Structure formats: C-alpha cells, structure tokens
Short mmCIF file of C-alpha atoms in Angstrom, two decimals:
data_model
loop_
_atom_site.label_atom_id
_atom_site.label_comp_id
_atom_site.label_asym_id
_atom_site.label_seq_id
_atom_site.Cartn_x
_atom_site.Cartn_y
_atom_site.Cartn_z
CA MET A 134 -7.66 28.30 3.52
CA GLN A 135 -9.39 29.03 0.25
CA ALA A 136 -11.55 26.19 -1.08
CA ILE A 137 -11.04 25.00 -4.62
CA ASN A 138 -13.99 25.31 -6.91
CA VAL A 139 -14.56 21.87 -8.41
CA SER A 140 -18.33 22.17 -8.34
CA GLY A 141 -20.65 21.78 -11.28
CA GLY A 142 -21.59 18.15 -11.17
CA GLY A 143 -20.96 15.42 -13.70
CA GLU A 144 -17.71 14.94 -15.43
CA PRO A 145 -15.57 18.12 -15.73
CA SER A 146 -14.74 19.46 -19.16
CA MET A 147 -11.25 18.59 -20.31
CA GLY A 148 -11.10 21.30 -22.98
CA ARG A 149 -7.95 22.75 -21.46
CA THR A 150 -5.90 19.62 -21.71
CA PRO A 151 -2.43 20.64 -22.72
CA PRO A 152 -1.02 20.04 -26.22
CA LEU A 153 0.85 16.84 -26.62
CA ARG A 154 4.26 18.54 -26.64
CA TYR A 155 3.76 19.36 -22.98
CA PRO A 156 3.75 16.78 -20.15
CA ASN A 157 0.46 15.54 -18.70
CA THR A 158 -0.36 15.43 -15.07
CA ASP A 159 0.64 11.88 -14.63
CA ARG A 160 4.11 12.43 -16.06
CA ILE A 161 4.70 15.35 -13.69
CA LEU A 162 3.42 13.46 -10.71
CA SER A 163 5.59 10.37 -11.53
CA GLY A 164 8.64 12.58 -11.87
CA ASP A 165 9.08 11.67 -15.52
CA ALA A 166 8.52 15.07 -17.05
CA GLY A 167 11.93 16.45 -16.50
CA GLU A 168 13.03 20.05 -16.46
CA PRO A 169 11.47 22.48 -16.16
CA TYR A 170 8.18 20.66 -15.40
CA THR A 171 9.49 18.94 -12.24
CA LEU A 172 7.36 17.57 -9.48
CA GLU A 173 9.03 19.99 -7.06
CA THR A 174 8.12 23.02 -9.22
CA PHE A 175 4.54 21.76 -9.70
CA VAL A 176 4.03 21.33 -5.99
CA ASP A 177 5.40 24.70 -5.31
CA TYR A 178 3.11 26.24 -7.90
CA LEU A 179 0.13 24.51 -6.29
CA SER A 180 1.12 25.73 -2.84
CA GLU A 181 1.60 29.28 -4.02
CA ASN A 182 -1.73 29.39 -5.77
CA HIS A 183 -3.87 27.68 -3.22
CA CYS A 184 -4.42 24.51 -5.20
CA ILE A 185 -2.31 22.18 -3.01
CA GLU A 186 -5.41 20.65 -1.36
CA LEU A 187 -6.24 18.63 -4.50
CA LEU A 188 -2.79 16.88 -4.37
CA ASP A 189 -2.83 16.55 -0.61
CA PHE A 190 -6.30 14.82 -0.81
CA LEU A 191 -4.98 12.38 -3.42
CA SER A 192 -1.90 11.51 -1.46
CA GLU A 193 -3.89 11.02 1.80
CA THR A 194 -6.54 8.84 0.15
CA LYS A 195 -3.57 6.73 -1.10
CA THR A 196 -2.34 6.38 2.43
CA TYR A 197 -5.79 5.26 3.51
CA ILE A 198 -6.05 2.75 0.67
CA ASP A 199 -2.69 1.25 1.51
CA ALA A 200 -3.59 0.86 5.17
CA TYR A 201 -7.00 -0.63 4.32
CA ARG A 202 -5.56 -3.16 2.03
CA ALA A 203 -2.89 -4.15 4.55
CA SER A 204 -5.51 -4.59 7.28
CA ALA A 205 -8.44 -6.05 5.35
CA PRO A 206 -8.09 -9.63 6.75
CA ASP A 207 -8.25 -8.36 10.31
CA ILE A 208 -11.31 -6.15 9.91
CA CYS A 209 -14.41 -7.63 11.57
CA ALA A 210 -17.84 -6.49 10.56
CA THR A 211 -19.23 -6.81 14.07
CA LYS A 212 -16.71 -5.43 16.42
CA MET A 213 -14.03 -2.83 16.66
CA THR A 214 -10.40 -3.91 16.22
CA SER A 215 -7.16 -1.96 16.52
CA ASP A 216 -6.93 -1.91 12.70
CA SER A 217 -10.53 -0.77 12.21
CA ARG A 218 -10.14 1.90 14.92
CA ARG A 219 -6.98 3.26 13.17
CA LEU A 220 -8.62 3.20 9.75
CA GLY A 221 -11.78 4.83 11.16
CA LYS A 222 -9.69 7.68 12.47
CA GLN A 223 -7.98 8.10 9.10
CA TRP A 224 -11.35 8.16 7.35
CA LYS A 225 -12.76 10.77 9.78
CA SER A 226 -9.66 12.89 9.23
CA LEU A 227 -10.22 12.76 5.43
CA MET A 228 -13.80 13.77 5.86
CA SER A 229 -13.20 16.54 8.35
CA THR A 230 -10.29 18.02 6.34
CA TYR A 231 -11.59 17.87 2.79
CA ILE A 232 -15.28 16.83 2.52
CA THR A 233 -17.36 18.13 5.40
CA PRO A 234 -18.90 21.55 4.64
CA GLY A 235 -16.76 24.25 6.24
CA ALA A 236 -13.70 21.99 6.50
CA PRO A 237 -10.37 23.74 6.61
CA ASP A 238 -9.27 22.41 3.16
CA GLU A 239 -12.75 21.78 1.79
CA LEU A 240 -12.91 20.69 -1.78
CA ASN A 241 -16.25 21.61 -3.52
CA PHE A 242 -17.00 18.24 -4.90
CA PRO A 243 -20.40 17.70 -6.53
CA GLN A 244 -23.12 16.89 -4.05
CA TYR A 245 -23.45 13.20 -5.22
CA ILE A 246 -19.79 12.57 -4.39
CA ARG A 247 -19.88 14.45 -1.09
CA ALA A 248 -23.05 12.75 -0.01
CA THR A 249 -21.75 9.23 -0.78
CA LEU A 250 -18.60 9.89 1.32
CA LEU A 251 -20.41 11.47 4.31
CA ASP A 252 -23.13 8.82 4.29
CA ARG A 253 -20.87 6.29 6.01
CA THR A 254 -21.71 5.11 9.49
CA ASN A 255 -19.92 2.84 12.01
CA VAL A 256 -16.56 3.73 10.35
CA MET A 257 -14.66 2.70 13.53
CA ILE A 258 -16.02 -0.83 13.21
CA LEU A 259 -16.32 -1.21 9.45
CA PRO A 260 -14.06 1.32 7.66
CA PRO A 261 -15.30 2.19 4.12
CA SER A 262 -13.87 0.26 1.21
CA PRO A 263 -11.39 2.10 -1.02
CA ALA A 264 -14.00 1.72 -3.79
CA VAL A 265 -16.05 4.36 -2.09
CA LEU A 266 -13.23 6.93 -2.76
CA GLU A 267 -12.75 6.21 -6.46
CA PRO A 268 -15.20 8.79 -7.79
CA ALA A 269 -13.73 11.50 -5.58
CA MET A 270 -10.18 10.61 -6.55
CA ARG A 271 -10.98 10.65 -10.29
CA TYR A 272 -12.70 13.94 -9.97
CA ALA A 273 -9.80 15.47 -7.98
CA HIS A 274 -7.25 14.18 -10.56
CA GLU A 275 -9.33 15.57 -13.41
CA MET A 276 -9.65 19.01 -11.73
CA LEU A 277 -5.99 19.04 -11.01
CA THR A 278 -5.42 18.65 -14.66
CA GLU A 279 -8.03 21.14 -15.78
CA SER A 280 -7.56 23.80 -13.13
CA ALA A 281 -3.82 23.72 -12.49
CA LEU A 282 -1.83 21.99 -15.25
CA MET A 283 -2.31 24.50 -18.02
CA PRO A 284 -1.76 27.59 -15.80
CA PHE A 285 1.37 25.91 -14.42
CA ILE A 286 2.74 25.31 -17.89
CA GLN A 287 1.83 28.79 -19.00
CA SER A 288 3.47 30.31 -16.01
CA ILE A 289 6.71 28.53 -16.79
CA ARG A 290 6.58 29.65 -20.45
CA LEU A 291 5.94 33.27 -19.43
CA SER A 292 8.68 33.31 -16.85
CA GLY A 293 11.18 31.98 -19.31
CA ASN A 294 11.89 28.85 -17.22
CA HIS A 295 11.13 26.69 -20.26
CA ILE A 296 14.50 27.81 -21.64
CA ASN A 297 17.51 26.07 -20.24
CA ARG A 298 19.06 28.77 -18.16
CA ASN A 299 22.51 27.34 -18.56
CA ASN A 300 22.37 27.23 -22.35
CA VAL A 301 21.60 30.11 -24.67
CA ASN A 302 21.87 29.09 -28.45
CA GLY A 303 24.29 26.35 -27.57
CA ARG A 304 26.64 28.49 -25.52
CA ASN A 305 27.15 27.65 -21.82
CA ASN A 306 25.95 30.71 -19.80
CA MET A 307 27.15 30.27 -16.24
CA ASN A 308 24.67 32.01 -13.91
CA GLY A 309 24.72 35.32 -15.74
CA ARG A 310 28.50 35.55 -16.04
CA ASN A 311 30.37 35.52 -19.33
CA ASN A 312 30.05 32.18 -20.98
CA MET A 313 32.80 29.70 -21.62
CA ASN A 314 33.65 31.23 -24.98
CA GLY A 315 34.28 34.56 -23.27
CA ARG A 316 31.14 36.04 -24.77
CA ASN A 317 28.42 37.80 -22.86
CA ASN A 318 24.98 36.34 -23.21
CA MET A 319 22.68 36.29 -26.25
CA ASN A 320 22.84 39.26 -28.78
CA GLY A 321 26.01 40.59 -27.08
CA ARG A 322 24.11 42.45 -24.39
CA ASN A 323 25.19 42.31 -20.81
CA ASN A 324 23.18 40.16 -18.46
CA MET A 325 21.13 42.20 -16.01
CA ASN A 326 21.31 41.47 -12.29
CA GLY A 327 22.93 38.04 -12.88
CA GLN A 328 19.88 36.70 -14.52
CA ASN A 329 19.68 35.25 -18.06
CA ASN A 330 18.94 37.76 -20.81
CA VAL A 331 17.24 36.36 -23.88
CA ASN A 332 16.80 38.56 -26.93
CA GLY A 333 17.96 41.52 -24.85
CA ARG A 334 15.09 41.30 -22.36
CA LYS A 335 15.55 40.98 -18.62
CA ASN A 336 14.32 37.63 -17.43
CA LEU A 337 12.38 38.54 -14.21
CA SER A 338 13.07 36.41 -11.15
CA PRO A 339 9.88 34.51 -10.41
CA SER A 340 9.90 36.07 -6.86
CA SER A 341 9.63 39.53 -8.38
CA GLU A 342 6.66 38.85 -10.55
CA PRO A 343 3.32 40.32 -9.22
CA HIS A 344 0.46 38.04 -8.55
CA GLY A 345 -2.49 38.53 -10.87
CA SER A 346 -0.33 39.73 -13.74
CA GLY A 347 -0.59 36.51 -15.64
CA GLN A 348 2.97 35.60 -14.63
CA ILE A 349 2.61 33.27 -11.67
CA ASN A 350 4.95 33.62 -8.73
CA LEU A 351 7.08 30.50 -8.44
CA ARG A 352 9.52 29.95 -5.68
CA ALA A 353 11.57 27.22 -7.30
CA ILE A 354 14.62 29.50 -7.59
CA SER A 355 14.77 30.30 -3.93
CA GLY A 356 14.03 26.66 -2.91
CA PRO A 357 10.82 24.91 -1.97
CA SER A 358 8.79 25.91 1.11
CA SER A 359 8.29 23.65 4.09
CA ASN A 360 4.73 22.98 2.87
CA THR A 361 6.08 21.99 -0.46
CA MET A 362 8.61 19.61 1.02
CA TYR A 363 5.92 18.00 3.25
CA THR A 364 3.69 17.35 0.21
CA LEU A 365 6.61 16.15 -1.83
CA ARG A 366 7.53 13.60 0.78
CA ARG A 367 3.96 12.27 0.85
CA VAL A 368 3.59 12.15 -2.94
CA ARG A 369 6.97 10.46 -3.37
CA GLY A 370 6.11 7.98 -0.64
CA ALA A 371 2.82 7.19 -2.34
CA LEU A 372 4.50 6.72 -5.74
CA GLU A 373 7.22 4.48 -4.33
CA ASN A 374 4.53 2.25 -2.83
CA GLY A 375 2.44 1.60 -5.90
CA GLY A 376 1.49 5.16 -6.63
CA GLY A 377 -0.83 4.39 -9.43
CA TYR A 378 -3.63 5.59 -7.16
CA LEU A 379 -2.30 9.21 -7.57
CA LEU A 380 -2.48 8.80 -11.38
CA SER A 381 -5.42 8.45 -13.76
CA ASP A 382 -6.56 4.98 -14.70
#
C-alpha cells in the first residue's frame, strides 16, 4: 500500500488549515461536524485516497495506550508477565505495520521520531510508555489535518454534497422526483438521472467522477466499504473510551 509522505522533519506547516467556517479535524473525528462532513464520509475519503493509514495508526496507538494504562501495576521491570507479553506484541505490531522501513502501511515520519520508536529493546518485558508515542501521534494528527482535511472539504464542495440534497431553496426535493409543491427542481428544469440539479447543472454522482480530475471519488452514496466500517468501529471505540488521544491537545 502506498506510503504517506509525512517526511520533512520538524513541525509540519499548517498553512492549509481550513477557514473557521469549516469543521476542523477534531470535530470530524468526534462526530460533531454534522452533514456533510461526517466521520463516515471522512473515513471513506481517506480509504479511497490512500490516507487511511494515518487514522489507523492513531486508533491503534490509542488501543495500546489503553491497554498499557490498564496493565501498568502488573508490569515488572525484570521479568515477563502475561500483560507485558501482550503489550509487547501490540508494540511490535505497531512498529512492523507503520514504522519499520518497508512496512506494509509505512508512514514516513521524520527520522528522529522513527529512531526513537525503533530504539526500544526488551519490549516483551518492559513495554514502552505511552509517552514515547506522543511525538508520533501529534505528527500524524497534524499531517491528517494538513494533507487530508482541506482536500476532503474541497471534494465535498466540488461534488455538491455541501448542499442539502433534500432541500433546494427551501423546497423539499425527494430524491430527484417532483417536490412536495408539485414543482420540478431548481430553475424549473427536470432533474437528470434522479440526481439533484442545481442551477440547471447535473450533479455528478461521486462514483462517476474520475480520479485526478480535482473531484475526488467518494463512495458515501453507495455506502461505506468494509475497510471503512472496520476503521469506523475502531475510531468510535477509541472515542467512546476517552478518545482524546485521537484528537489534538
């Protein structure tokens, strides 16, 4: 799977932070952004555009942190316990999936972050503290905002999904049929292919938009993919169990 370019060292530029009238990353991840910027749509966008690894990494580090804090009193610095063995396996899975060079979902963190994470020994006896993960989590969150949030918002604006599809100028338009007042959709023109027609232009289904055209292919209309649902379950589980770790400080 394509690695996500988050290299460059230091703190990433936040010059592409969205205007205040649009939701920020935390609002979307917490489910507070509302239509059309829902968590489901955002996860589906990330999956379609090979950015899902960032969110997967954040949710899996949250799982590790929760398990570590629940097991901390039982971790012994001199011998392996069932808790330390389980945490050590989780840590190794994180490293082999996202951090080790050539990993299947490798994230291109700056070298100083990567080296700190990989420079952990005896993890089966003394699993690394959650504090070791904090720089990587902050960086992943910032890159999720910088690399994915604005393109996601722009894709919705371009696709017309930012307009309530069931309401055109205050009239209820029922899935492309004549609205409740007996009128056709906006400007008196017929709705094409059962899709909303705004200002007489055909609103392309996201599934029909070509990749690379500036209009991102979203699959929210046809329903989320299995990969989307898997990530959604993990993110929601993390949020329900004190999900501040997924969000910025």
